Coordinates of C-alpha atoms and ligand atoms in Angstrom, one line a residue:
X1 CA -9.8 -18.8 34.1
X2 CA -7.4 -20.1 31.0
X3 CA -4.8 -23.2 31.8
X4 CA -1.9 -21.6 29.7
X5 CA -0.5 -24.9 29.5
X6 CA -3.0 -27.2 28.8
X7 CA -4.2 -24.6 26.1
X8 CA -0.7 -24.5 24.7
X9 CA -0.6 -28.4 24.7
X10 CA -4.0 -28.6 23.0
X11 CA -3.4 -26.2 20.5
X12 CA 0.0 -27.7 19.5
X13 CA -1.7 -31.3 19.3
X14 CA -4.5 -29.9 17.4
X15 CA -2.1 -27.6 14.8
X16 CA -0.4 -30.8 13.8
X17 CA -3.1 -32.9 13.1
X18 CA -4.7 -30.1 10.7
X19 CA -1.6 -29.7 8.9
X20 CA 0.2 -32.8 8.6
X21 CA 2.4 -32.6 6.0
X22 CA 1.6 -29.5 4.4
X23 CA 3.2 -26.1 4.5
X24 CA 1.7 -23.1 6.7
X25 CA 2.7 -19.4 6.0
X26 CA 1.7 -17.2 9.0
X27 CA 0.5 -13.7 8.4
X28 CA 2.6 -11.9 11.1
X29 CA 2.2 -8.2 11.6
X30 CA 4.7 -8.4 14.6
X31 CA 1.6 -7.4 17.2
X32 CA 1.2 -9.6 20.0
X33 CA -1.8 -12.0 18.7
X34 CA -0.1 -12.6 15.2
X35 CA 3.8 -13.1 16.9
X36 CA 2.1 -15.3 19.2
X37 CA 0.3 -17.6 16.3
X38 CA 2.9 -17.5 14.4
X39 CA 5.4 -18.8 17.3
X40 CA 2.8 -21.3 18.4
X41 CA 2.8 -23.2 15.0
X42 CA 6.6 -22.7 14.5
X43 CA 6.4 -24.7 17.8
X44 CA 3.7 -26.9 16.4
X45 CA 5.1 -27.9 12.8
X46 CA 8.5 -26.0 13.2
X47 CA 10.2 -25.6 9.3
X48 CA 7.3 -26.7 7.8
X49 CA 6.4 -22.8 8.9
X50 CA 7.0 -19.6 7.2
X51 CA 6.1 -16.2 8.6
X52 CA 4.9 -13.4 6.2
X53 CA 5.0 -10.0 6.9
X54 CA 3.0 -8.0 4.8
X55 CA 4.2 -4.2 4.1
X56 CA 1.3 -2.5 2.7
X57 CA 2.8 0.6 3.3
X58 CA 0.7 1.7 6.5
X59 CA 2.8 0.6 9.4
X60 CA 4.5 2.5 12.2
X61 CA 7.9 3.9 11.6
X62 CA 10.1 1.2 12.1
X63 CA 7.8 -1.5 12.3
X64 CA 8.7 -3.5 9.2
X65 CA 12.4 -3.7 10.4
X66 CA 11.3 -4.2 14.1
X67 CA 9.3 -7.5 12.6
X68 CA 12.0 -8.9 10.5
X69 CA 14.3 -8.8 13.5
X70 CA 11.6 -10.4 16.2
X71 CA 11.1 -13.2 13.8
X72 CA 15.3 -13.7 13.2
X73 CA 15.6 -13.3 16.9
X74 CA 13.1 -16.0 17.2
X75 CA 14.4 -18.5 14.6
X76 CA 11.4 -18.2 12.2
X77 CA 11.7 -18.5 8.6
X78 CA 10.5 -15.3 7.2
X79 CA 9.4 -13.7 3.7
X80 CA 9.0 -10.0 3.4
X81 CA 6.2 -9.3 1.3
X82 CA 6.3 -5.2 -0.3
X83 CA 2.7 -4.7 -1.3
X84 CA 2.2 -1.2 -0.7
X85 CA 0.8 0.0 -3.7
X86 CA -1.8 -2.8 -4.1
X87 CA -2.6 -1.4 -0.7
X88 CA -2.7 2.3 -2.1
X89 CA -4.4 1.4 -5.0
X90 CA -7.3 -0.6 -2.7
X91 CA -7.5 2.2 -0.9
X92 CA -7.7 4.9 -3.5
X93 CA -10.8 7.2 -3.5
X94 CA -12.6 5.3 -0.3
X95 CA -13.7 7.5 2.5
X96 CA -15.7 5.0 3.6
X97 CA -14.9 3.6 7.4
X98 CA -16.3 -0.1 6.3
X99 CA -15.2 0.3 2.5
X100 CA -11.8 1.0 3.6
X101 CA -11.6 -2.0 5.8
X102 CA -13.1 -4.2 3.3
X103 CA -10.6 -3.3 0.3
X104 CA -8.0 -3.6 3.1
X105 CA -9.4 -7.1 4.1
X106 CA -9.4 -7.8 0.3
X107 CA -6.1 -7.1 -0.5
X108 CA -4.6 -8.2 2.8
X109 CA -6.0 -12.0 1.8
X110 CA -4.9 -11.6 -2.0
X111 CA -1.4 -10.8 -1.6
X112 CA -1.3 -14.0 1.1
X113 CA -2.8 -16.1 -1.5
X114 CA -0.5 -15.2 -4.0
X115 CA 2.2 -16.5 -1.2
X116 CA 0.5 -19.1 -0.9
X117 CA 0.7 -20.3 -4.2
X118 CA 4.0 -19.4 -4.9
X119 CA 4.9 -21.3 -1.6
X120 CA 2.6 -24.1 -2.4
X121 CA 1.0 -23.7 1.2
X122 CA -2.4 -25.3 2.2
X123 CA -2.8 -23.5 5.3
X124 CA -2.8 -19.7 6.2
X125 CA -2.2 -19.3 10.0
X126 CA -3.5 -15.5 12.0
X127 CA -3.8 -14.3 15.0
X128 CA -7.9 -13.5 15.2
X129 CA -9.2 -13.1 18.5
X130 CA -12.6 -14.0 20.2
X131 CA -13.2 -10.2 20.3
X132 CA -12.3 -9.7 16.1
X133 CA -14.8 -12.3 15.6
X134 CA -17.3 -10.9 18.0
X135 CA -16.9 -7.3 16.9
X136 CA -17.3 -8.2 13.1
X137 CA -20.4 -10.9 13.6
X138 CA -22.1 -8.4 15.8
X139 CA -21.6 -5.8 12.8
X140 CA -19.8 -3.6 15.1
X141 CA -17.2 -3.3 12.5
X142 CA -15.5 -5.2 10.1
X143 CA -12.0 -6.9 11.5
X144 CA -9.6 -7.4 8.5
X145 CA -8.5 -11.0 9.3
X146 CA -12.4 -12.5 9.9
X147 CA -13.7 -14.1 6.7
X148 CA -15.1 -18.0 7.5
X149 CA -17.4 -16.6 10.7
X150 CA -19.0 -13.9 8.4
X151 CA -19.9 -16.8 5.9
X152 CA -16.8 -15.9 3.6
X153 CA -14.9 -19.3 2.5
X154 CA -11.2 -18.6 2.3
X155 CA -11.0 -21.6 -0.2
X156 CA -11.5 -18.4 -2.8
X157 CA -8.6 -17.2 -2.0
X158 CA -6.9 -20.1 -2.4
X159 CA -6.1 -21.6 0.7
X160 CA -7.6 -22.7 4.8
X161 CA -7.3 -20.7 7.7
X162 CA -5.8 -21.7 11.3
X163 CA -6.4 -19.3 14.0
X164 CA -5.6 -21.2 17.1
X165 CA -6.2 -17.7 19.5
X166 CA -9.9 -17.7 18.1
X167 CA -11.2 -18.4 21.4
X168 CA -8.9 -15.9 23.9
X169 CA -9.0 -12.3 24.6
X170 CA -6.2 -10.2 24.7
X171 CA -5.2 -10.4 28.3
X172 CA -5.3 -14.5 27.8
X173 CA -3.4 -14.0 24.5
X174 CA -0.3 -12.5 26.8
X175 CA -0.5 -15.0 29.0
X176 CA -0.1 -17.7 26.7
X177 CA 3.1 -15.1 25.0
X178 CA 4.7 -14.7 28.5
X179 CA 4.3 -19.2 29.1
X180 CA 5.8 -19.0 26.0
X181 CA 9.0 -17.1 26.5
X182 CA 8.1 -15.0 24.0
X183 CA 10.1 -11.4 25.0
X184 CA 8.2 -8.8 27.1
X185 CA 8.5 -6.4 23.8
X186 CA 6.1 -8.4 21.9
X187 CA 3.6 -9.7 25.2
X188 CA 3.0 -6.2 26.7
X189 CA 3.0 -5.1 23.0
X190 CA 0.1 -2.1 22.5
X191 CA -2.3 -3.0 20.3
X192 CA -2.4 -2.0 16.8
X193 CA -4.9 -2.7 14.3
X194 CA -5.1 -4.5 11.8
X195 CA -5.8 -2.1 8.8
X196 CA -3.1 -0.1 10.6
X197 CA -2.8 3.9 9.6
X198 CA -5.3 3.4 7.1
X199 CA -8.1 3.5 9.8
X200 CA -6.4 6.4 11.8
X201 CA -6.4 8.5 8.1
X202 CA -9.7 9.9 8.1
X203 CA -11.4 10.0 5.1
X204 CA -8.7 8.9 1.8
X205 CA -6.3 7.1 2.4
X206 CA -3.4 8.4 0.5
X207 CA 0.8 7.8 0.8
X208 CA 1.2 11.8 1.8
X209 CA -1.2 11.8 4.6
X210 CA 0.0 8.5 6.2
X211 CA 3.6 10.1 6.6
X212 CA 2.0 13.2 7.9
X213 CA 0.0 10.6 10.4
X214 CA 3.0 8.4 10.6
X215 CA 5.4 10.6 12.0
X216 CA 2.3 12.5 14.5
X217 CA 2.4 8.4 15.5
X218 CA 5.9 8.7 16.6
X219 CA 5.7 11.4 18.4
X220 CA 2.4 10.7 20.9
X221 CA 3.9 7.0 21.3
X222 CA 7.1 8.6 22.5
X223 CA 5.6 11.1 24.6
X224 CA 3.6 8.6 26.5
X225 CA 5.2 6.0 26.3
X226 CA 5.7 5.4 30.6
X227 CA 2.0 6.3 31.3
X228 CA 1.0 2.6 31.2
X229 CA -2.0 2.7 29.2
X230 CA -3.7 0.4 27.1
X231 CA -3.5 2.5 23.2
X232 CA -1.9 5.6 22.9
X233 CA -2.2 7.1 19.2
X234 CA -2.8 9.8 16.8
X235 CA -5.4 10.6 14.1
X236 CA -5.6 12.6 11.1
X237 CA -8.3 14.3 10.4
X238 CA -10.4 14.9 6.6
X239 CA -11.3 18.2 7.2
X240 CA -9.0 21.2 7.8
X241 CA -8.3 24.1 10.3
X242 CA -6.7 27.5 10.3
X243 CA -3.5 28.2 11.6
X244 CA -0.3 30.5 11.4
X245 CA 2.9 29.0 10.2
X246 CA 5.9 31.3 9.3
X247 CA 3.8 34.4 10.2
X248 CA 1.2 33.5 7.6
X249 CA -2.4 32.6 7.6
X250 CA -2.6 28.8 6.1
X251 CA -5.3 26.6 5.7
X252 CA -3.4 23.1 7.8
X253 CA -4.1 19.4 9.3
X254 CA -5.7 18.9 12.4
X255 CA -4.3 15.6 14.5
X256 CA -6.1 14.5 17.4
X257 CA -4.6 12.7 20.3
X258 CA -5.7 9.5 21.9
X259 CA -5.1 7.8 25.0
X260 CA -7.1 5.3 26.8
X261 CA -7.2 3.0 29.4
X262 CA -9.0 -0.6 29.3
X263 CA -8.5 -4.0 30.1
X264 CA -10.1 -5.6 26.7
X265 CA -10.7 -2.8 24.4
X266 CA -14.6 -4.0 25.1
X267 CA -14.8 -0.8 27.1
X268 CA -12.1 2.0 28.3
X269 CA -11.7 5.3 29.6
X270 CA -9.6 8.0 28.2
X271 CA -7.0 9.0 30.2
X272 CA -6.2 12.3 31.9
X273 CA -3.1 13.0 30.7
X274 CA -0.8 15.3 32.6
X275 CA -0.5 18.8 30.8
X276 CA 2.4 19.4 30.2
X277 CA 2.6 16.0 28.4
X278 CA -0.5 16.9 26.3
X279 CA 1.3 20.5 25.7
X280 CA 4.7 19.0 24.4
X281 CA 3.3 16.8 21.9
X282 CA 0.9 19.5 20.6
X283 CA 3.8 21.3 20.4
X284 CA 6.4 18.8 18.8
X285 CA 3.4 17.9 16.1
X286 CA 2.8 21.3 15.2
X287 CA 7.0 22.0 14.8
X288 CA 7.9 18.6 13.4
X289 CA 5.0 18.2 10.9
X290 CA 4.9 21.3 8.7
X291 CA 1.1 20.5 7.5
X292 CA -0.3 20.6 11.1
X293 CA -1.3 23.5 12.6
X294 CA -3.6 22.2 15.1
X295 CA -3.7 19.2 18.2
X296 CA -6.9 18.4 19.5
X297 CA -6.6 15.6 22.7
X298 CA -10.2 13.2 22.9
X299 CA -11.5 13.1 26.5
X300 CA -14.1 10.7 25.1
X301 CA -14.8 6.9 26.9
X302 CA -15.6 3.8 25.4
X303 CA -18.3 3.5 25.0
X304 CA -20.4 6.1 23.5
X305 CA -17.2 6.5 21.5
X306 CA -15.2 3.4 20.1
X307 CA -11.4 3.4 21.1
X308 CA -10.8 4.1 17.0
X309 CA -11.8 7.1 15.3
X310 CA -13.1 4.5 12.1
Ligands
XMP1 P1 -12.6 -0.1 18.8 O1 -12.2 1.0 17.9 O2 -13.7 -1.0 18.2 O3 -11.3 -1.0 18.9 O4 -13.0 0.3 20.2 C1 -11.2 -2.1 19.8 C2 -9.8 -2.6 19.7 O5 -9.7 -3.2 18.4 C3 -8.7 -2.6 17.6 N1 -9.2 -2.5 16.2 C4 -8.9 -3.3 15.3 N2 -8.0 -4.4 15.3 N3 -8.6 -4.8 13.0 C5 -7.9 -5.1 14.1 O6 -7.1 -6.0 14.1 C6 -9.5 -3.7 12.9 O7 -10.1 -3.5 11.9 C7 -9.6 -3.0 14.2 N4 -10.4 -1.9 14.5 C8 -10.1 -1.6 15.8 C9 -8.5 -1.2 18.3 O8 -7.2 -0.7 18.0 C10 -8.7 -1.6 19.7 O9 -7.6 -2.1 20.3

């Protein structure tokens, strides 16, 4: 069982005597392992800190705002990085699960080092948990922000890496957030992953079918938002389905919905959703989203399946 304090105490002692004087930028994506890092080495080095959100044009609705604010609520010095089409561009003509992740991963570390530079930072702090590492050493799949355990040097990038969570899981991650008054909207956060839509985009990634996905997004995380379970999200599928729309035969998108329960994410069941729920976002999806004219729900567990679709 973690000591939340003595970890805290340790990981503060051991942040300042890796970064002395220099500067840290902190890759924060606003989840609860990033917000967390990010606060723990504001706490650690305080102004010599600056938080970096990174828009690569894949988030939730809302979510770069929602960042900005946490960090200003929390006193954080913050730079807002728009790198959305590098991000598009990356992703361009991969349908690829891995390839899509990689050129993610690759673009995700460029547009820090770039910060980096231009902030004259030595040190790149992120919120990589023991699971990230596990996952992506195991070559279950490859986790965006894991580069020095898969024998990748950051140096090339221009810069050394800080991940102070490297050894929690999740649950332990929120229980260092809660002992460190960090609010309740960013411990009992959902998870999100890293590559964000782009994973939940089947197939291409392209602008177009991340607003179709985005706003399917909205929709299931409203809809089930008081069901209390661990993810709760939408996918887009690569192929098509037919459907009626305005009294016409058309050829349209096909989301599926996905809710699970779990303690880790190592394993987790999906959940039975009541009915009615399950009916009202099928419905809302198919109104709100002109493209889609079908809603599939996944009744698969964790394993055989993975909680992701990529
Ligand atoms: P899977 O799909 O492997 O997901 O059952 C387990 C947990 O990890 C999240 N996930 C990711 N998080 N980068 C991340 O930061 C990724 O590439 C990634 N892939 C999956 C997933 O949302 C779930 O919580």
């Amino acid at each position: 069982m973690l000591n939340v304090r003595d970890f805290i105490e340790k990981s503060l002692k051991e942040i300042r005597e890796t970064v002395r004087e220099h500067k840290v930028i902190s890759a924060c994506s606003g989840g609860v392992d990033s917000t967390t890092t990010t606060f723990l080495v504001h706490k650690a080095v305080g102004e010599k800190l600056i938080a970096v959100f990174v828009d690569d044009g894949l988030r939730r609705e809302g979510e770069p705002e929602f960042v900005v604010k946490v960090l200003k609520d929390l006193r954080i010095k913050a730079r807002f990085v728009d790198a959305k089409e590098e991000f598009f561009k990356a992703l361009k003509g991969k349908t690829d699960a891995e390839e899509k992740r990689k050129a993610f991963r690759d673009t995700f570390y460029k547009t820090l080092g770039k910060v980096a530079k231009e902030e004259k930072v030595k040190f790149i702090a992120q919120g990589t948990i023991k699971a990230d590492i596990l996952e992506t050493v195991k070559g279950i799949k490859t986790q965006h922000n894991v580069l020095e355990q898969i024998g990748i040097n950051p140096e090339i990038y221009g810069y050394s890496i800080l991940e102070p969570l490297k050894e929690l899981y999740k649950p332990e991650v929120r229980m260092v957030a809660r002992e460190l008054g960090l609010p309740t909207e960013i411990s009992e956060r959902m998870p999100f992953p890293g590559p964000a839509l782009s994973i939940r985009v089947l197939g291409e990634v392209t602008p177009d079918k991340v607003a179709i996905l985005r706003k399917a997004t909205e929709i299931v995380e409203e809809e089930t938002r008081n069901l209390g379970t661990f993810q709760n999200f939408a996918v887009l599928h690569n192929d098509k389905a037919t459907g009626i729309k305005n009294g016409k035969r058309v050829y349209g998108n096909i989301i599926t919905v996905r809710v699970v329960v779990s303690e880790d994410a190592v394993t987790a069941q999906a959940k039975q959703v009541p009915y009615e729920i399950l009916e009202r976002i099928s419905e809302k999806i198919t109104n709100e989203i002109p493209s889609v004219v079908r809603c599939l729900y996944d009744v698969t567990h964790k394993p055989p399946a993975t909680i992701e679709f990529e």
